[in-house]
Amino acid sequence: MAMEPDGARPQQSTRVGGATAGRTRRGIRAVMALPVAIVSTVAVTLGIAQPAEAAPQPPKRQAKSKALGSATQLPAAAASTAAAPAEYVVADGDTVSGVAERFGLATAEVLACNGLGWSSLIFPGQRLALPVHAPAHDAAPGPVPVAPEIARHVVVDGDTVNGIAAAYGLDVASVLSANGLGPSSLIFPGESIVLPIAGDLPMPVPAATEAPPPALPTNPATPSAPDQATGDSYVVRDGDTLIAIADARGLTVAELDAFNDLGGSTLIRPGQVLVVRRPVPVVAVASVSMPLTDESRGNARTIIEVGRSLGVPDQGIVVALAAAAQESGLRNLHDGDLDSLGLFQQRPSQGWGTPEEVLDPVRAATAFFGGAADPNSGRTLGLLDITGWESMSVAQAAQSVQHSAHPDHYAKWEAQARAWLSELG
């Protein structure tokens, strides 16, 4: 058999390789000519590729709600809210803001109606009083009508509580109290601020309108001249303003308005007789009804037993139950404002004991009552250490121990605390 020269083999390999490469390219072009769907199906069937997983789409952010006065139409579901009942019973998961939103109310209104603050707790079974608004009527878009008995100011950019109070001639402290705010609380554009004044309020009047007219004396006498005023009344004279009269009597403009049924007007005339007495303040709060859970029942029983063992009279035990209900809902909380802990939200940093000690319900109740058995050895003052506590109201006695930023909030628990004492006794 004849052998080919060695030099001929590369040419044959080249031809064979070239033919192979040509067939490969033609195969690729043929595959590329197929529809993509067929190619994908074949690839998945042969295990060459895996089907892609559907990537979850990120939820779209909901558009921010427009201002009430905007012409943009709100969804029908948002525009229609349930009519507010006079009273609402708290259910599991409820919050004050959620209840307010459900009935188309401002959170500050609900807080003010129930003597609550922004940090107050509510509990299942608790009854909340709700402000009843006048029924709405179809009208062109504009400011939302408010109930005539509650005046409000909608916060805009740049507003401060001090500025709002000054614009309406109100005392800053009364505005803070009516809205459950503290001196360091923040307010935000769109928030509705309750104005503690009777009747409808006019728009804020520029200070220049209250300036005395040019013909008035340049140095009017102080509005407390003996020949013009008695202890309960004052006769207006030229140059007087409500603000000046209120300052001279230690009152606020809002109080003068309420005493004299001025309807929010700051206009007075010479010769007009104003009532300037300060009536004895009466704090009206909604009574709270809260059913006891196993935990709260056990803690209430502990407070009663500690009080009985120390010889505390029933009134003192009612004070302790009301204080614990307001502070913690009769729960042994492991957190709170700043370093407050336990049934009475006692603060270790203020001498009430170590965190472990204030979380002991028996010791916490004993420290609240104080007296000879006080475990804090005089570092804190308990109820029995307060001179004259027996003649105080429940709220005043509780405040004398707790030093709360909202001293009147204990009053709403008095009736319920007496019922608990009668039941668990």
PDB file of N, CA, C and O in Angstrom, residues 25 46 79 84 87 121 125 149 152 161 167 179 201 211 242 247 253 277 306 309 353-354 359 390-391 398 411-412 421:
ATOM      1  N   ARG A  25     -21.096  26.464  11.778  1.00  0.00           N
ATOM      2  CA  ARG A  25     -21.659  27.809  11.586  1.00  0.00           C
ATOM      3  C   ARG A  25     -23.051  27.735  10.978  1.00  0.00           C
ATOM      4  O   ARG A  25     -23.946  28.478  11.340  1.00  0.00           O
ATOM      5  N   LEU A  46     -34.150  20.136  27.682  1.00  0.00           N
ATOM      6  CA  LEU A  46     -32.875  19.404  27.738  1.00  0.00           C
ATOM      7  C   LEU A  46     -32.066  19.706  28.983  1.00  0.00           C
ATOM      8  O   LEU A  46     -30.991  19.164  29.168  1.00  0.00           O
ATOM      9  N   ALA A  79     -63.340  59.358  51.360  1.00  0.00           N
ATOM     10  CA  ALA A  79     -64.183  60.527  51.579  1.00  0.00           C
ATOM     11  C   ALA A  79     -65.352  60.232  52.497  1.00  0.00           C
ATOM     12  O   ALA A  79     -65.944  61.121  53.075  1.00  0.00           O
ATOM     13  N   ALA A  84     -69.584  59.476  63.849  1.00  0.00           N
ATOM     14  CA  ALA A  84     -68.962  59.277  65.161  1.00  0.00           C
ATOM     15  C   ALA A  84     -70.032  59.111  66.231  1.00  0.00           C
ATOM     16  O   ALA A  84     -70.895  59.973  66.376  1.00  0.00           O
ATOM     17  N   GLU A  87     -69.800  57.709  72.170  1.00  0.00           N
ATOM     18  CA  GLU A  87     -68.867  56.937  72.985  1.00  0.00           C
ATOM     19  C   GLU A  87     -68.394  55.743  72.189  1.00  0.00           C
ATOM     20  O   GLU A  87     -69.131  55.176  71.389  1.00  0.00           O
ATOM     21  N   LEU A 121     -51.829  55.659  77.364  1.00  0.00           N
ATOM     22  CA  LEU A 121     -52.201  54.324  76.906  1.00  0.00           C
ATOM     23  C   LEU A 121     -53.717  54.174  76.951  1.00  0.00           C
ATOM     24  O   LEU A 121     -54.391  54.760  77.793  1.00  0.00           O
ATOM     25  N   GLY A 125     -61.732  47.551  76.188  1.00  0.00           N
ATOM     26  CA  GLY A 125     -62.840  47.729  77.110  1.00  0.00           C
ATOM     27  C   GLY A 125     -62.985  49.149  77.610  1.00  0.00           C
ATOM     28  O   GLY A 125     -64.018  49.514  78.167  1.00  0.00           O
ATOM     29  N   GLU A 149     -68.693  73.781  68.855  1.00  0.00           N
ATOM     30  CA  GLU A 149     -68.197  73.889  70.222  1.00  0.00           C
ATOM     31  C   GLU A 149     -66.690  73.695  70.323  1.00  0.00           C
ATOM     32  O   GLU A 149     -66.121  73.842  71.378  1.00  0.00           O
ATOM     33  N   ARG A 152     -60.578  75.138  66.115  1.00  0.00           N
ATOM     34  CA  ARG A 152     -59.299  74.521  65.785  1.00  0.00           C
ATOM     35  C   ARG A 152     -58.479  75.408  64.861  1.00  0.00           C
ATOM     36  O   ARG A 152     -59.033  76.255  64.147  1.00  0.00           O
ATOM     37  N   VAL A 161     -46.473  76.674  68.682  1.00  0.00           N
ATOM     38  CA  VAL A 161     -47.560  76.751  69.661  1.00  0.00           C
ATOM     39  C   VAL A 161     -47.631  78.162  70.238  1.00  0.00           C
ATOM     40  O   VAL A 161     -48.717  78.734  70.411  1.00  0.00           O
ATOM     41  N   ALA A 167     -51.625  84.523  68.403  1.00  0.00           N
ATOM     42  CA  ALA A 167     -52.513  84.982  67.333  1.00  0.00           C
ATOM     43  C   ALA A 167     -53.967  84.974  67.764  1.00  0.00           C
ATOM     44  O   ALA A 167     -54.764  85.807  67.323  1.00  0.00           O
ATOM     45  N   ASN A 179     -54.391  70.099  74.031  1.00  0.00           N
ATOM     46  CA  ASN A 179     -53.963  69.180  72.983  1.00  0.00           C
ATOM     47  C   ASN A 179     -53.063  68.067  73.495  1.00  0.00           C
ATOM     48  O   ASN A 179     -52.485  67.323  72.700  1.00  0.00           O
ATOM     49  N   LEU A 201     -64.357  81.091  66.627  1.00  0.00           N
ATOM     50  CA  LEU A 201     -63.261  82.056  66.666  1.00  0.00           C
ATOM     51  C   LEU A 201     -63.144  82.771  65.326  1.00  0.00           C
ATOM     52  O   LEU A 201     -63.270  82.154  64.275  1.00  0.00           O
ATOM     53  N   ALA A 211     -54.337  98.387  68.639  1.00  0.00           N
ATOM     54  CA  ALA A 211     -53.636  99.579  69.123  1.00  0.00           C
ATOM     55  C   ALA A 211     -54.649 100.676  69.422  1.00  0.00           C
ATOM     56  O   ALA A 211     -55.659 100.814  68.732  1.00  0.00           O
ATOM     57  N   LEU A 242     -58.551  94.078  75.685  1.00  0.00           N
ATOM     58  CA  LEU A 242     -58.773  92.848  76.452  1.00  0.00           C
ATOM     59  C   LEU A 242     -57.462  92.306  77.006  1.00  0.00           C
ATOM     60  O   LEU A 242     -57.395  91.805  78.126  1.00  0.00           O
ATOM     61  N   ASP A 247     -54.116  90.951  81.523  1.00  0.00           N
ATOM     62  CA  ASP A 247     -52.797  90.955  82.180  1.00  0.00           C
ATOM     63  C   ASP A 247     -52.890  91.585  83.569  1.00  0.00           C
ATOM     64  O   ASP A 247     -52.270  91.105  84.528  1.00  0.00           O
ATOM     65  N   VAL A 253     -56.986  86.141  77.851  1.00  0.00           N
ATOM     66  CA  VAL A 253     -58.049  86.681  77.006  1.00  0.00           C
ATOM     67  C   VAL A 253     -59.169  85.650  76.853  1.00  0.00           C
ATOM     68  O   VAL A 253     -60.356  85.990  76.820  1.00  0.00           O
ATOM     69  N   ARG A 277     -63.936  88.176  87.441  1.00  0.00           N
ATOM     70  CA  ARG A 277     -63.650  87.211  88.508  1.00  0.00           C
ATOM     71  C   ARG A 277     -63.113  85.924  87.907  1.00  0.00           C
ATOM     72  O   ARG A 277     -63.420  85.580  86.753  1.00  0.00           O
ATOM     73  N   VAL A 306     -51.108  45.110  99.900  1.00  0.00           N
ATOM     74  CA  VAL A 306     -50.022  45.899 100.495  1.00  0.00           C
ATOM     75  C   VAL A 306     -50.615  47.049 101.306  1.00  0.00           C
ATOM     76  O   VAL A 306     -50.192  47.335 102.433  1.00  0.00           O
ATOM     77  N   SER A 309     -52.030  45.771 104.552  1.00  0.00           N
ATOM     78  CA  SER A 309     -50.994  45.383 105.504  1.00  0.00           C
ATOM     79  C   SER A 309     -50.340  46.585 106.175  1.00  0.00           C
ATOM     80  O   SER A 309     -49.837  46.490 107.297  1.00  0.00           O
ATOM     81  N   GLY A 353     -35.400  53.116  93.425  1.00  0.00           N
ATOM     82  CA  GLY A 353     -34.830  51.779  93.563  1.00  0.00           C
ATOM     83  C   GLY A 353     -34.128  51.358  92.291  1.00  0.00           C
ATOM     84  O   GLY A 353     -34.117  52.091  91.289  1.00  0.00           O
ATOM     85  N   THR A 354     -33.548  50.172  92.315  1.00  0.00           N
ATOM     86  CA  THR A 354     -32.912  49.634  91.118  1.00  0.00           C
ATOM     87  C   THR A 354     -34.001  49.190  90.146  1.00  0.00           C
ATOM     88  O   THR A 354     -35.170  49.027  90.529  1.00  0.00           O
ATOM     89  N   LEU A 359     -39.481  46.917  89.509  1.00  0.00           N
ATOM     90  CA  LEU A 359     -40.274  45.937  88.771  1.00  0.00           C
ATOM     91  C   LEU A 359     -40.892  44.891  89.697  1.00  0.00           C
ATOM     92  O   LEU A 359     -41.607  43.996  89.231  1.00  0.00           O
ATOM     93  N   GLU A 390     -55.184  63.228 102.973  1.00  0.00           N
ATOM     94  CA  GLU A 390     -56.545  62.721 103.192  1.00  0.00           C
ATOM     95  C   GLU A 390     -57.610  63.714 102.731  1.00  0.00           C
ATOM     96  O   GLU A 390     -58.718  63.319 102.362  1.00  0.00           O
ATOM     97  N   SER A 391     -57.300  65.006 102.738  1.00  0.00           N
ATOM     98  CA  SER A 391     -58.280  66.022 102.328  1.00  0.00           C
ATOM     99  C   SER A 391     -58.158  66.376 100.852  1.00  0.00           C
ATOM    100  O   SER A 391     -58.903  67.222 100.361  1.00  0.00           O
ATOM    101  N   ALA A 398     -52.659  61.583  94.069  1.00  0.00           N
ATOM    102  CA  ALA A 398     -51.796  60.794  93.180  1.00  0.00           C
ATOM    103  C   ALA A 398     -50.680  61.661  92.597  1.00  0.00           C
ATOM    104  O   ALA A 398     -49.515  61.241  92.525  1.00  0.00           O
ATOM    105  N   ALA A 411     -57.918  61.607  87.629  1.00  0.00           N
ATOM    106  CA  ALA A 411     -59.301  61.729  88.096  1.00  0.00           C
ATOM    107  C   ALA A 411     -60.237  60.768  87.382  1.00  0.00           C
ATOM    108  O   ALA A 411     -61.194  60.256  87.975  1.00  0.00           O
ATOM    109  N   LYS A 412     -59.974  60.505  86.104  1.00  0.00           N
ATOM    110  CA  LYS A 412     -60.905  59.675  85.346  1.00  0.00           C
ATOM    111  C   LYS A 412     -60.925  58.220  85.809  1.00  0.00           C
ATOM    112  O   LYS A 412     -61.812  57.447  85.433  1.00  0.00           O
ATOM    113  N   LEU A 421     -61.721  48.154  94.190  1.00  0.00           N
ATOM    114  CA  LEU A 421     -61.527  47.934  95.620  1.00  0.00           C
ATOM    115  C   LEU A 421     -62.723  47.212  96.224  1.00  0.00           C
ATOM    116  O   LEU A 421     -62.575  46.302  97.054  1.00  0.00           O
TER     117      LEU A 421
END
